[in-house]
Short mmCIF file of C-alpha atoms and ligand atoms in Angstrom, two decimals:
data_model
loop_
_atom_site.label_atom_id
_atom_site.label_comp_id
_atom_site.label_asym_id
_atom_site.label_seq_id
_atom_site.Cartn_x
_atom_site.Cartn_y
_atom_site.Cartn_z
CA UNK A 872 -4.04 -9.90 18.64
CA UNK A 873 -7.55 -10.52 17.47
CA UNK A 874 -9.59 -9.32 14.50
CA UNK A 875 -13.36 -9.35 14.93
CA UNK A 876 -16.22 -7.89 13.00
CA UNK A 877 -18.71 -5.44 14.41
CA UNK A 878 -21.76 -3.48 13.33
CA UNK A 879 -21.26 -0.94 16.12
CA UNK A 880 -21.23 2.60 14.80
CA UNK A 881 -17.71 3.95 14.14
CA UNK A 882 -18.81 7.44 15.16
CA UNK A 883 -19.28 6.15 18.69
CA UNK A 884 -16.08 4.10 18.89
CA UNK A 885 -14.01 5.00 21.94
CA UNK A 886 -10.77 3.18 21.08
CA UNK A 887 -7.29 4.44 20.20
CA UNK A 888 -7.72 4.69 16.44
CA UNK A 889 -10.49 4.71 13.91
CA UNK A 890 -9.36 3.95 10.35
CA UNK A 891 -11.08 4.88 7.09
CA UNK A 892 -10.09 4.22 3.47
CA UNK A 893 -10.66 6.59 0.58
CA UNK A 894 -10.16 6.32 -3.17
CA UNK A 895 -8.25 8.95 -5.09
CA UNK A 896 -10.38 11.10 -7.40
CA UNK A 897 -9.37 12.91 -10.56
CA UNK A 898 -8.08 16.21 -9.18
CA UNK A 899 -10.98 16.24 -6.72
CA UNK A 900 -11.08 15.73 -3.00
CA UNK A 901 -11.34 12.09 -1.88
CA UNK A 902 -14.70 11.20 -0.44
CA UNK A 903 -15.31 9.76 3.01
CA UNK A 904 -18.73 8.69 4.23
CA UNK A 905 -18.15 10.31 7.61
CA UNK A 906 -18.80 14.06 7.59
CA UNK A 907 -16.39 14.70 10.43
CA UNK A 908 -13.58 12.91 8.60
CA UNK A 909 -14.46 14.65 5.36
CA UNK A 910 -14.00 17.98 7.17
CA UNK A 911 -10.58 16.78 8.25
CA UNK A 912 -9.58 15.77 4.73
CA UNK A 913 -10.59 19.13 3.24
CA UNK A 914 -7.74 21.32 4.56
CA UNK A 915 -5.19 18.54 4.00
CA UNK A 916 -6.31 18.14 0.41
CA UNK A 917 -6.27 21.91 -0.18
CA UNK A 918 -2.77 22.16 1.25
CA UNK A 919 -1.72 19.44 -1.19
CA UNK A 920 -0.85 17.03 1.61
CA UNK A 921 -3.42 14.31 1.02
CA UNK A 922 -5.17 13.21 -2.15
CA UNK A 923 -5.86 9.53 -1.43
CA UNK A 924 -2.92 8.17 -3.39
CA UNK A 925 -2.22 4.52 -2.65
CA UNK A 926 -0.41 4.19 0.67
CA UNK A 927 -0.84 7.87 1.58
CA UNK A 928 -1.99 8.49 5.16
CA UNK A 929 -3.63 11.32 7.04
CA UNK A 930 -3.74 11.24 10.80
CA UNK A 931 -6.42 13.37 12.47
CA UNK A 932 -6.84 14.17 16.16
CA UNK A 933 -10.51 14.88 16.80
CA UNK A 934 -11.35 18.34 18.20
CA UNK A 935 -14.49 20.45 18.63
CA UNK A 936 -17.99 19.96 19.91
CA UNK A 937 -19.06 17.26 17.47
CA UNK A 938 -15.90 15.23 17.65
CA UNK A 939 -16.14 11.44 17.63
CA UNK A 940 -14.78 9.77 20.76
CA UNK A 941 -11.94 7.83 19.08
CA UNK A 942 -8.50 9.12 20.11
CA UNK A 943 -7.19 9.27 16.53
CA UNK A 944 -8.61 8.98 13.07
CA UNK A 945 -6.48 7.56 10.29
CA UNK A 946 -7.38 7.99 6.65
CA UNK A 947 -5.57 5.69 4.22
CA UNK A 948 -5.48 6.26 0.46
CA UNK A 949 -6.35 3.38 -1.85
CA UNK A 950 -5.40 5.11 -5.10
CA UNK A 951 -7.53 5.43 -8.21
CA UNK A 952 -10.41 3.15 -9.04
CA UNK A 953 -9.58 2.58 -12.68
CA UNK A 954 -8.33 -0.58 -14.35
CA UNK A 955 -5.06 -1.88 -13.03
CA UNK A 956 -4.60 -5.26 -14.67
CA UNK A 957 -2.03 -6.73 -16.99
CA UNK A 958 1.07 -6.63 -14.80
CA UNK A 959 3.12 -9.79 -15.34
CA UNK A 960 0.37 -12.29 -14.73
CA UNK A 961 -1.58 -10.80 -11.87
CA UNK A 962 -5.08 -9.92 -13.07
CA UNK A 963 -7.23 -7.07 -11.82
CA UNK A 964 -8.80 -8.86 -8.85
CA UNK A 965 -5.33 -9.97 -7.74
CA UNK A 966 -4.09 -6.39 -7.94
CA UNK A 967 -6.97 -5.22 -5.76
CA UNK A 968 -6.48 -8.02 -3.27
CA UNK A 969 -2.93 -6.81 -2.83
CA UNK A 970 -4.06 -3.18 -2.46
CA UNK A 971 -6.37 -4.08 0.42
CA UNK A 972 -3.68 -6.20 2.03
CA UNK A 973 -1.25 -3.30 1.87
CA UNK A 974 -3.93 -0.91 3.14
CA UNK A 975 -4.50 -3.21 6.13
CA UNK A 976 -0.75 -3.28 6.70
CA UNK A 977 -0.59 0.52 6.59
CA UNK A 978 -3.23 0.74 9.32
CA UNK A 979 -1.26 -1.66 11.51
CA UNK A 980 2.05 0.09 10.93
CA UNK A 981 0.51 3.44 11.85
CA UNK A 982 -1.13 1.95 14.91
CA UNK A 983 2.19 0.48 16.06
CA UNK A 984 3.97 3.79 15.53
CA UNK A 985 1.37 5.77 17.48
CA UNK A 986 1.04 3.02 20.09
CA UNK A 987 -2.66 2.59 19.41
CA UNK A 988 -3.77 -0.69 20.96
CA UNK A 989 -7.44 -0.84 20.15
CA UNK A 990 -8.51 0.05 16.66
CA UNK A 991 -11.61 0.03 14.54
CA UNK A 992 -11.35 -0.28 10.79
CA UNK A 993 -14.20 0.82 8.54
CA UNK A 994 -14.32 -1.63 5.62
CA UNK A 995 -14.41 0.31 2.35
CA UNK A 996 -16.92 -0.22 -0.42
CA UNK A 997 -14.90 -2.52 -2.67
CA UNK A 998 -13.93 -2.03 -6.29
CA UNK A 999 -13.77 -5.15 -8.53
CA UNK A 1000 -13.76 -7.60 -5.60
CA UNK A 1001 -16.61 -9.10 -3.64
CA UNK A 1002 -16.99 -7.58 -0.16
CA UNK A 1003 -15.85 -10.84 1.45
CA UNK A 1004 -12.57 -10.77 -0.48
CA UNK A 1005 -12.01 -7.20 0.69
CA UNK A 1006 -12.51 -8.24 4.29
CA UNK A 1007 -10.27 -11.27 3.79
CA UNK A 1008 -7.38 -9.25 2.38
CA UNK A 1009 -7.74 -6.37 4.82
CA UNK A 1010 -7.62 -8.88 7.68
CA UNK A 1011 -4.53 -10.51 6.24
CA UNK A 1012 -2.81 -7.15 5.91
CA UNK A 1013 -3.82 -6.03 9.39
CA UNK A 1014 -2.55 -9.19 11.07
CA UNK A 1015 0.62 -9.59 9.04
CA UNK A 1016 1.34 -5.86 9.38
CA UNK A 1017 0.95 -6.04 13.16
CA UNK A 1018 3.57 -8.79 13.43
CA UNK A 1019 6.55 -8.16 15.69
CA UNK A 1020 9.19 -10.41 17.19
CA UNK A 1021 10.23 -8.84 20.47
CA UNK A 1022 10.88 -11.97 22.51
CA UNK A 1023 14.58 -11.33 23.06
CA UNK A 1024 14.39 -7.53 23.26
CA UNK A 1025 14.00 -6.88 26.94
CA UNK A 1026 16.03 -3.69 27.41
CA UNK A 1027 14.02 -0.48 27.36
CA UNK A 1028 16.45 2.32 26.73
CA UNK A 1029 14.80 5.74 26.35
CA UNK A 1030 15.93 6.14 22.75
CA UNK A 1031 15.07 2.56 21.91
CA UNK A 1032 11.44 2.52 22.91
CA UNK A 1033 9.82 -0.45 21.29
CA UNK A 1034 6.70 0.12 19.25
CA UNK A 1035 3.32 -0.50 20.76
CA UNK A 1036 1.33 -3.62 20.33
CA UNK A 1037 -2.08 -3.94 18.74
CA UNK A 1038 -4.45 -5.83 21.00
CA UNK A 1039 -7.76 -5.66 19.24
CA UNK A 1040 -9.05 -4.83 15.79
CA UNK A 1041 -12.74 -4.39 15.08
CA UNK A 1042 -13.76 -4.47 11.44
CA UNK A 1043 -16.82 -2.36 10.91
CA UNK A 1044 -19.29 -3.80 8.40
CA UNK A 1045 -22.83 -2.53 7.87
CA UNK A 1046 -24.18 -6.08 7.94
CA UNK A 1047 -22.40 -9.20 9.20
CA UNK A 1048 -23.40 -11.40 6.25
CA UNK A 1049 -22.20 -15.02 6.26
CA UNK A 1050 -19.72 -14.79 3.36
CA UNK A 1051 -18.22 -11.72 4.93
CA UNK A 1052 -17.57 -13.48 8.21
CA UNK A 1053 -16.13 -16.41 6.25
CA UNK A 1054 -13.80 -13.99 4.43
CA UNK A 1055 -12.58 -12.62 7.73
CA UNK A 1056 -11.90 -16.14 8.95
CA UNK A 1057 -9.97 -17.04 5.79
CA UNK A 1058 -7.82 -13.95 6.17
CA UNK A 1059 -7.21 -14.65 9.83
CA UNK A 1060 -6.19 -18.26 9.16
CA UNK A 1061 -3.78 -17.33 6.38
CA UNK A 1062 -2.15 -14.48 8.28
CA UNK A 1063 -1.86 -16.34 11.57
CA UNK A 1064 -0.12 -19.21 9.79
CA UNK A 1065 2.20 -16.74 8.05
CA UNK A 1066 3.09 -15.25 11.44
CA UNK A 1067 3.85 -18.74 12.79
CA UNK A 1068 6.33 -19.26 9.96
CA UNK A 1069 7.92 -15.88 10.73
CA UNK A 1070 8.19 -16.83 14.40
CA UNK A 1071 10.03 -20.07 13.60
CA UNK A 1072 12.42 -18.25 11.29
CA UNK A 1073 13.09 -15.43 13.73
CA UNK A 1074 14.23 -17.87 16.40
CA UNK A 1075 18.02 -18.13 16.36
CA UNK A 1076 19.79 -21.28 15.22
CA UNK A 1077 20.68 -22.25 18.77
CA UNK A 1078 17.00 -22.33 19.66
CA UNK A 1079 15.23 -23.48 16.48
CA UNK A 1080 17.07 -26.79 16.06
CA UNK A 1081 15.76 -29.78 14.08
CA UNK A 1082 14.03 -31.16 17.17
CA UNK A 1083 11.93 -27.99 17.30
CA UNK A 1084 10.49 -28.82 13.88
CA UNK A 1085 9.60 -32.23 15.29
CA UNK A 1086 7.97 -30.66 18.37
CA UNK A 1087 6.01 -28.24 16.22
CA UNK A 1088 4.85 -31.05 13.94
CA UNK A 1089 3.67 -33.11 16.88
CA UNK A 1090 1.85 -30.11 18.33
CA UNK A 1091 0.00 -29.54 15.04
CA UNK A 1092 -0.83 -33.24 14.80
CA UNK A 1093 -2.33 -33.23 18.26
CA UNK A 1094 -4.31 -30.06 17.72
CA UNK A 1095 -5.70 -30.88 14.27
CA UNK A 1096 -5.78 -34.68 14.20
CA UNK A 1097 -2.98 -35.13 11.67
CA UNK A 1098 -0.87 -38.22 11.81
CA UNK A 1099 2.74 -37.38 12.54
CA UNK A 1100 5.88 -39.41 12.12
CA UNK A 1101 9.34 -38.11 12.92
CA UNK A 1102 12.20 -40.04 11.37
CA UNK A 1103 15.18 -40.17 13.72
CA UNK A 1104 18.82 -40.60 12.80
CA UNK A 1105 18.54 -44.38 13.24
CA UNK A 1106 15.46 -44.46 11.01
CA UNK A 1107 17.42 -42.56 8.40
CA UNK A 1108 20.30 -45.01 8.69
CA UNK A 1109 17.92 -47.95 8.25
CA UNK A 1110 16.33 -46.25 5.24
CA UNK A 1111 19.74 -45.35 3.77
CA UNK A 1112 19.10 -41.61 3.56
CA UNK A 1113 22.67 -40.67 2.77
CA UNK A 1114 21.82 -37.07 1.86
CA UNK A 1115 20.48 -35.78 5.15
CA UNK A 1116 22.85 -38.05 7.12
CA UNK A 1117 25.80 -36.72 5.16
CA UNK A 1118 24.85 -33.09 5.70
CA UNK A 1119 24.20 -33.78 9.37
CA UNK A 1120 27.50 -35.53 10.00
CA UNK A 1121 29.35 -32.33 11.01
CA UNK A 1122 26.70 -31.34 13.54
CA UNK A 1123 26.07 -32.23 17.18
CA UNK A 1124 22.30 -31.79 16.77
CA UNK A 1125 20.54 -34.94 15.56
CA UNK A 1126 18.65 -34.66 12.26
CA UNK A 1127 14.87 -35.05 12.04
CA UNK A 1128 12.53 -35.66 9.18
CA UNK A 1129 9.04 -34.56 10.11
CA UNK A 1130 6.13 -36.11 8.24
CA UNK A 1131 2.58 -34.85 8.73
CA UNK A 1132 -0.49 -36.25 7.06
CA UNK A 1133 -3.81 -34.52 6.61
CA UNK A 1134 -6.15 -37.17 5.38
CA UNK A 1135 -9.68 -36.80 4.04
CA UNK A 1136 -10.38 -40.00 2.06
CA UNK A 1137 -8.31 -42.60 0.21
CA UNK A 1138 -10.05 -41.84 -3.07
CA UNK A 1139 -8.92 -38.20 -2.92
CA UNK A 1140 -5.65 -37.13 -4.53
CA UNK A 1141 -2.62 -36.48 -2.35
CA UNK A 1142 -0.59 -33.30 -2.57
CA UNK A 1143 2.88 -33.54 -1.05
CA UNK A 1144 4.62 -30.47 0.36
CA UNK A 1145 8.34 -30.56 1.10
CA UNK A 1146 10.28 -27.79 2.87
CA UNK A 1147 14.00 -27.33 3.41
CA UNK A 1148 14.53 -27.20 7.16
CA UNK A 1149 18.22 -26.33 7.34
CA UNK A 1150 18.31 -24.74 10.79
CA UNK A 1151 21.74 -23.21 10.23
CA UNK A 1152 23.86 -23.30 7.10
CA UNK A 1153 27.53 -22.51 7.71
CA UNK A 1154 28.40 -24.12 4.38
CA UNK A 1155 30.13 -27.01 6.15
CA UNK A 1156 33.72 -27.71 5.10
CA UNK A 1157 33.08 -25.43 2.09
CA UNK A 1158 32.65 -22.76 4.75
CA UNK A 1159 30.80 -19.55 3.90
CA UNK A 1160 32.46 -16.16 4.44
CA UNK A 1161 31.56 -14.56 7.81
CA UNK A 1162 29.79 -11.49 6.41
CA UNK A 1163 26.05 -12.06 6.66
CA UNK A 1164 26.43 -15.66 7.79
CA UNK A 1165 24.00 -14.97 10.65
CA UNK A 1166 21.26 -14.79 8.03
CA UNK A 1167 21.75 -18.49 7.39
CA UNK A 1168 19.52 -19.17 10.38
CA UNK A 1169 16.80 -18.40 7.82
CA UNK A 1170 17.79 -21.45 5.79
CA UNK A 1171 14.83 -23.27 7.32
CA UNK A 1172 12.21 -20.96 5.83
CA UNK A 1173 10.99 -23.60 3.38
CA UNK A 1174 10.30 -25.95 6.28
CA UNK A 1175 8.64 -23.13 8.22
CA UNK A 1176 6.38 -22.36 5.24
CA UNK A 1177 5.30 -25.99 4.97
CA UNK A 1178 4.59 -26.15 8.72
CA UNK A 1179 2.68 -22.87 8.52
CA UNK A 1180 0.64 -24.17 5.59
CA UNK A 1181 -0.22 -27.31 7.58
CA UNK A 1182 -1.34 -25.13 10.48
CA UNK A 1183 -3.70 -23.29 8.13
CA UNK A 1184 -4.91 -26.55 6.63
CA UNK A 1185 -5.62 -27.84 10.12
CA UNK A 1186 -7.71 -24.74 10.84
CA UNK A 1187 -9.54 -24.74 7.54
CA UNK A 1188 -9.93 -28.49 6.90
CA UNK A 1189 -10.23 -28.30 3.09
CA UNK A 1190 -12.26 -31.04 1.42
CA UNK A 1191 -11.40 -33.24 -1.53
CA UNK A 1192 -7.68 -33.71 -1.09
CA UNK A 1193 -5.08 -35.24 1.19
CA UNK A 1194 -1.93 -33.36 2.09
CA UNK A 1195 1.39 -34.83 3.20
CA UNK A 1196 4.09 -32.54 4.53
CA UNK A 1197 7.74 -33.58 4.71
CA UNK A 1198 10.36 -31.40 6.39
CA UNK A 1199 13.93 -32.68 6.46
CA UNK A 1200 15.74 -30.78 9.20
CA UNK A 1201 19.42 -30.55 10.11
CA UNK A 1202 22.27 -28.11 10.58
CA UNK A 1203 25.18 -27.87 8.14
CA UNK A 1204 28.37 -27.46 10.20
CA UNK A 1205 32.05 -28.28 9.67
CA UNK A 1206 32.47 -30.72 12.57
CA UNK A 1207 35.22 -33.37 12.68
CA UNK A 1208 33.18 -35.97 10.82
CA UNK A 1209 31.63 -33.53 8.37
CA UNK A 1210 31.05 -34.30 4.73
CA UNK A 1211 34.04 -33.36 2.57
CA UNK A 1212 34.35 -32.25 -1.03
CA UNK A 1213 34.95 -35.37 -3.10
CA UNK A 1214 32.90 -37.61 -0.82
CA UNK A 1215 30.36 -39.84 -2.52
CA UNK A 1216 27.03 -40.44 -0.80
CA UNK A 1217 23.95 -42.50 -1.62
CA UNK A 1218 20.53 -40.87 -1.56
CA UNK A 1219 17.39 -42.82 -0.51
CA UNK A 1220 16.56 -45.13 -3.39
CA UNK A 1221 20.16 -45.70 -4.44
CA UNK A 1222 21.36 -42.79 -6.61
CA UNK A 1223 24.94 -41.81 -5.85
CA UNK A 1224 26.12 -38.21 -5.55
CA UNK A 1225 29.61 -36.81 -5.70
CA UNK A 1226 29.80 -33.91 -3.27
CA UNK A 1227 31.72 -31.10 -4.95
CA UNK A 1228 30.71 -28.39 -2.53
CA UNK A 1229 29.35 -29.09 0.95
CA UNK A 1230 27.53 -25.74 0.83
CA UNK A 1231 25.16 -27.17 -1.78
CA UNK A 1232 23.52 -29.11 1.04
CA UNK A 1233 19.87 -28.19 0.63
CA UNK A 1234 19.49 -30.31 -2.47
CA UNK A 1235 21.02 -33.29 -0.62
CA UNK A 1236 18.48 -33.28 2.19
CA UNK A 1237 15.62 -32.52 -0.21
CA UNK A 1238 16.65 -35.42 -2.45
CA UNK A 1239 16.08 -37.87 0.42
CA UNK A 1240 12.79 -36.21 1.35
CA UNK A 1241 11.48 -36.17 -2.23
CA UNK A 1242 12.54 -39.72 -3.08
CA UNK A 1243 11.22 -41.13 0.19
CA UNK A 1244 7.97 -39.15 0.19
CA UNK A 1245 7.13 -40.03 -3.40
CA UNK A 1246 7.84 -43.73 -2.81
CA UNK A 1247 5.84 -43.76 0.41
CA UNK A 1248 2.81 -41.61 -0.41
CA UNK A 1249 2.54 -41.74 -4.22
CA UNK A 1250 1.34 -38.12 -4.43
CA UNK A 1251 -0.49 -36.70 -7.46
CA UNK A 1252 1.73 -33.65 -7.23
CA UNK A 1253 4.69 -32.40 -5.23
CA UNK A 1254 5.63 -28.85 -4.31
CA UNK A 1255 8.91 -28.13 -2.56
CA UNK A 1256 10.07 -24.86 -1.05
CA UNK A 1257 13.69 -24.10 -0.30
CA UNK A 1258 16.11 -21.26 0.25
CA UNK A 1259 18.23 -23.13 -2.24
CA UNK A 1260 20.49 -20.80 -4.21
CA UNK A 1261 22.12 -17.40 -3.98
CA UNK A 1262 21.80 -17.36 -7.76
CA UNK A 1263 18.04 -16.82 -7.59
CA UNK A 1264 18.67 -13.57 -5.69
CA UNK A 1265 20.96 -12.42 -8.50
CA UNK A 1266 18.37 -13.38 -11.11
CA UNK A 1267 15.08 -12.27 -9.58
CA UNK A 1268 16.10 -10.09 -6.64
CA UNK A 1269 13.92 -10.01 -3.56
CA UNK A 1270 10.66 -9.61 -5.41
CA UNK A 1271 9.84 -12.95 -6.97
CA UNK A 1272 10.27 -16.58 -6.00
CA UNK A 1273 11.93 -18.79 -8.61
CA UNK A 1274 9.59 -21.47 -9.94
CA UNK A 1275 10.86 -24.57 -11.72
CA UNK A 1276 8.67 -27.46 -12.73
CA UNK A 1277 8.38 -30.56 -14.88
CA UNK A 1278 4.66 -29.95 -15.36
CA UNK A 1279 3.13 -26.91 -17.11
CA UNK A 1280 -0.27 -27.35 -15.51
CA UNK A 1281 1.09 -27.52 -11.96
CA UNK A 1282 3.47 -24.62 -12.65
CA UNK A 1283 0.55 -22.49 -13.87
CA UNK A 1284 -1.50 -23.39 -10.79
CA UNK A 1285 1.32 -22.48 -8.41
CA UNK A 1286 2.06 -19.22 -10.24
CA UNK A 1287 -1.63 -18.24 -10.15
CA UNK A 1288 -1.81 -19.03 -6.43
CA UNK A 1289 1.21 -16.81 -5.82
CA UNK A 1290 -0.26 -13.92 -7.82
CA UNK A 1291 -3.51 -14.18 -5.95
CA UNK A 1292 -1.88 -13.87 -2.53
CA UNK A 1293 0.81 -11.27 -3.24
CA UNK A 1294 3.69 -13.75 -3.36
CA UNK A 1295 4.66 -13.55 -7.04
CA UNK A 1296 6.77 -16.20 -8.75
CA UNK A 1297 8.65 -16.36 -12.02
CA UNK A 1298 9.27 -19.56 -13.90
CA UNK A 1299 12.72 -20.62 -15.07
CA UNK A 1300 13.36 -23.48 -17.49
CA UNK A 1301 14.64 -26.99 -16.94
CA UNK A 1302 16.09 -29.24 -19.63
CA UNK A 1303 18.65 -31.81 -20.67
CA UNK A 1304 21.32 -29.16 -21.32
CA UNK A 1305 21.12 -28.09 -17.69
CA UNK A 1306 20.94 -31.62 -16.33
CA UNK A 1307 24.12 -32.41 -18.21
CA UNK A 1308 25.93 -29.78 -16.11
CA UNK A 1309 25.62 -32.06 -13.07
CA UNK A 1310 27.01 -35.20 -14.73
CA UNK A 1311 29.79 -36.68 -12.57
CA UNK A 1312 32.92 -38.58 -13.59
CA UNK A 1313 32.69 -40.91 -10.62
CA UNK A 1314 29.06 -41.01 -9.39
CA UNK A 1315 25.58 -40.83 -10.90
CA UNK A 1316 25.50 -37.06 -10.47
CA UNK A 1317 27.40 -34.32 -8.64
CA UNK A 1318 25.85 -31.75 -6.34
CA UNK A 1319 26.91 -28.62 -8.22
CA UNK A 1320 27.35 -27.73 -11.88
CA UNK A 1321 29.41 -24.65 -12.50
CA UNK A 1322 28.50 -21.06 -11.75
CA UNK A 1323 26.26 -20.78 -14.81
CA UNK A 1324 22.51 -21.15 -14.19
CA UNK A 1325 22.96 -22.05 -10.52
CA UNK A 1326 19.24 -21.96 -9.71
CA UNK A 1327 18.39 -24.18 -12.65
CA UNK A 1328 21.09 -26.78 -12.03
CA UNK A 1329 20.01 -26.98 -8.38
CA UNK A 1330 16.47 -27.72 -9.56
CA UNK A 1331 17.82 -30.15 -12.16
CA UNK A 1332 19.45 -31.98 -9.27
CA UNK A 1333 16.12 -32.25 -7.43
CA UNK A 1334 14.42 -33.36 -10.64
CA UNK A 1335 16.54 -36.52 -10.51
CA UNK A 1336 14.53 -37.60 -7.48
CA UNK A 1337 10.93 -36.94 -8.51
CA UNK A 1338 10.61 -39.30 -11.47
CA UNK A 1339 7.44 -38.66 -13.47
CA UNK A 1340 5.49 -37.13 -10.60
CA UNK A 1341 4.29 -33.61 -11.40
CA UNK A 1342 6.55 -31.42 -9.31
CA UNK A 1343 7.12 -27.72 -8.71
CA UNK A 1344 10.16 -26.32 -6.96
CA UNK A 1345 10.05 -22.89 -5.34
CA UNK A 1346 13.44 -21.29 -4.76
CA UNK A 1347 12.64 -18.78 -2.01
CA UNK A 1348 16.22 -17.71 -1.19
CA UNK A 1349 15.42 -14.14 -2.31
CA UNK A 1350 11.92 -13.86 -0.87
CA UNK A 1351 11.93 -15.80 2.42
CA UNK A 1352 13.52 -12.83 4.16
CA UNK A 1353 14.21 -9.20 3.27
CA UNK A 1354 11.32 -9.56 0.82
CA UNK A 1355 9.93 -6.59 -1.15
CA UNK A 1356 9.15 -3.81 1.32
CA UNK A 1357 5.39 -3.73 1.78
CA UNK A 1358 3.29 -2.40 4.67
CA UNK A 1359 2.39 -5.95 5.69
CA UNK A 1360 5.83 -7.52 5.26
CA UNK A 1361 8.83 -6.49 7.35
CA UNK A 1362 11.68 -4.79 5.52
CA UNK A 1363 14.18 -6.99 7.32
CA UNK A 1364 13.66 -10.47 8.62
CA UNK A 1365 11.47 -13.35 7.53
CA UNK A 1366 8.40 -12.74 5.37
CA UNK A 1367 6.62 -16.03 5.94
CA UNK A 1368 6.57 -16.47 2.18
CA UNK A 1369 5.10 -19.64 0.77
CA UNK A 1370 2.52 -20.21 3.49
CA UNK A 1371 -0.20 -18.30 1.68
CA UNK A 1372 0.82 -19.59 -1.76
CA UNK A 1373 0.46 -23.17 -0.54
CA UNK A 1374 -2.81 -22.41 1.20
CA UNK A 1375 -4.15 -20.73 -1.94
CA UNK A 1376 -3.06 -23.73 -4.00
CA UNK A 1377 -4.88 -26.08 -1.65
CA UNK A 1378 -7.99 -23.87 -1.56
CA UNK A 1379 -8.22 -23.82 -5.34
CA UNK A 1380 -7.08 -27.39 -5.93
CA UNK A 1381 -10.32 -28.69 -7.41
CA UNK A 1382 -11.08 -25.65 -9.54
N1 LIG B 1256 21.22 -21.77 1.75
C1 LIG B 1256 22.06 -21.50 0.65
C2 LIG B 1256 21.41 -20.61 -0.40
C3 LIG B 1256 21.15 -19.19 -0.02
C4 LIG B 1256 22.04 -18.20 -0.39
C5 LIG B 1256 20.02 -18.82 0.64
C6 LIG B 1256 21.78 -16.89 -0.08
C7 LIG B 1256 19.76 -17.51 0.96
C8 LIG B 1256 20.65 -16.54 0.58
C9 LIG B 1256 22.46 -22.79 -0.03
O1 LIG B 1256 22.60 -23.89 0.79
C10 LIG B 1256 23.79 -22.55 -0.65
O2 LIG B 1256 24.72 -22.34 0.07
N2 LIG B 1256 23.85 -22.57 -1.97
C11 LIG B 1256 25.05 -22.32 -2.67
C12 LIG B 1256 25.18 -23.35 -3.76
C13 LIG B 1256 26.49 -23.34 -4.43
C14 LIG B 1256 27.56 -23.87 -3.52
C15 LIG B 1256 26.40 -24.18 -5.68
C16 LIG B 1256 24.99 -20.92 -3.26
O3 LIG B 1256 23.92 -20.53 -3.75
O4 LIG B 1256 25.97 -20.22 -3.17
MN1 LIG B 1257 24.52 -23.99 1.67
ZN1 LIG B 1258 21.50 -23.85 2.53
#
């Protein structure tokens, strides 16, 4: 699907759906610039069916002599114009960015439901934001909201008719000013990359194996001129990466560690992104219960987010910084040579780990990636993303990503980036008390503490491998899939979370 801008008059649009946005007024009828649409709103408002509340929709089917040629007209409410700031960090512009994203998603959802393929969207006069930000966020919402994964759904039973598919979206703007077109492009880049991450995650574990991460990395490198190195099992053995090798030892699929480099200039700072690419997590010998285990194909969402962010970076080519991406990828299965509780392994760089629970595998593969990446690339800052703990779902639910960091400035930057793009985070503490929970009797550390503060002790484990480098850890176990229900994020399945936070972080790096 494509989103383009146009200055062609909406009143003459012949497509399947024409979408307008209206603000809610104080007990008065919402106002639409198009007289025909206004006439349609009137009876609905009088009947009490439509007042322009946020997310409210009104679908009109043009009739009469003066009717516009579009097959359907959709009116979407944007809610009231007044101040809406002060909610847990997100400021007023952030709140409005999210409103337009959701509004775009609502248009796409309605189009899918009604099987409208060609739509025109009339960009509203923005409140608070610049027009280009409105276009950016609407575009994001439209594209993310139009996302579907139907690849393996071939049967077409009568009662199981798949939704339609949106083929073309035209954004109507009165004048195609440069910043506006740039806003559209930014939105398109962010959303397309988010959809790539969703695609990777939606693939089943028997398809999206570690080698697929390597293939994807090489494809990006070729397309955007990144350098790409894929560490094989023998490379890992030579480098003594006992974490990823240990986790991989029960699996028939070889492990991969994909390293991509976006380089501007040596003098520029390097940001390192690390993503957990666990393509299926059975728990290993500490086997998980069967119920819901199929969802553990999503245990690679951190890796998918990092790959998605690199795709966006390749499209956008930001100036002033270098970016290195590291995705350690493997399965965690209970094969005959699998890691066992009580085993002691050595992470890259020499720290030893007593494995208490083979299901705490993410931190083992990330430890190798963090230690190796920091040694190799000496980044100014590191951000890792991982579906790391069930505990974060208990603590924050499906609405916020857990954020843990050894650096207040970096943590604030990441949290602000998340607020700006509708992927909110919440910071949890680190500290010596928590680190003490992973002291081992027989090795340097052990891979689990006790049940208490599971998200924090997992991060405390990772902290052992970052030294003094400013580092932020994003625990996305609650948000990578079955995220908050929003018009532009699927209720079930992967959200693509992290892609836009990372992109936003990169975009604002120098500010
Ligand atoms: N991939 C899981 C974490 C997870 C749980 C992600 C639920 C998404 C939803 C991780 O590898 C894991 O199994 N963590 C264990 C750690 C425990 C053994 C200390 C957990 O959270 O139960
Ligand atoms: Mn696990
Ligand atoms: Zn896992």
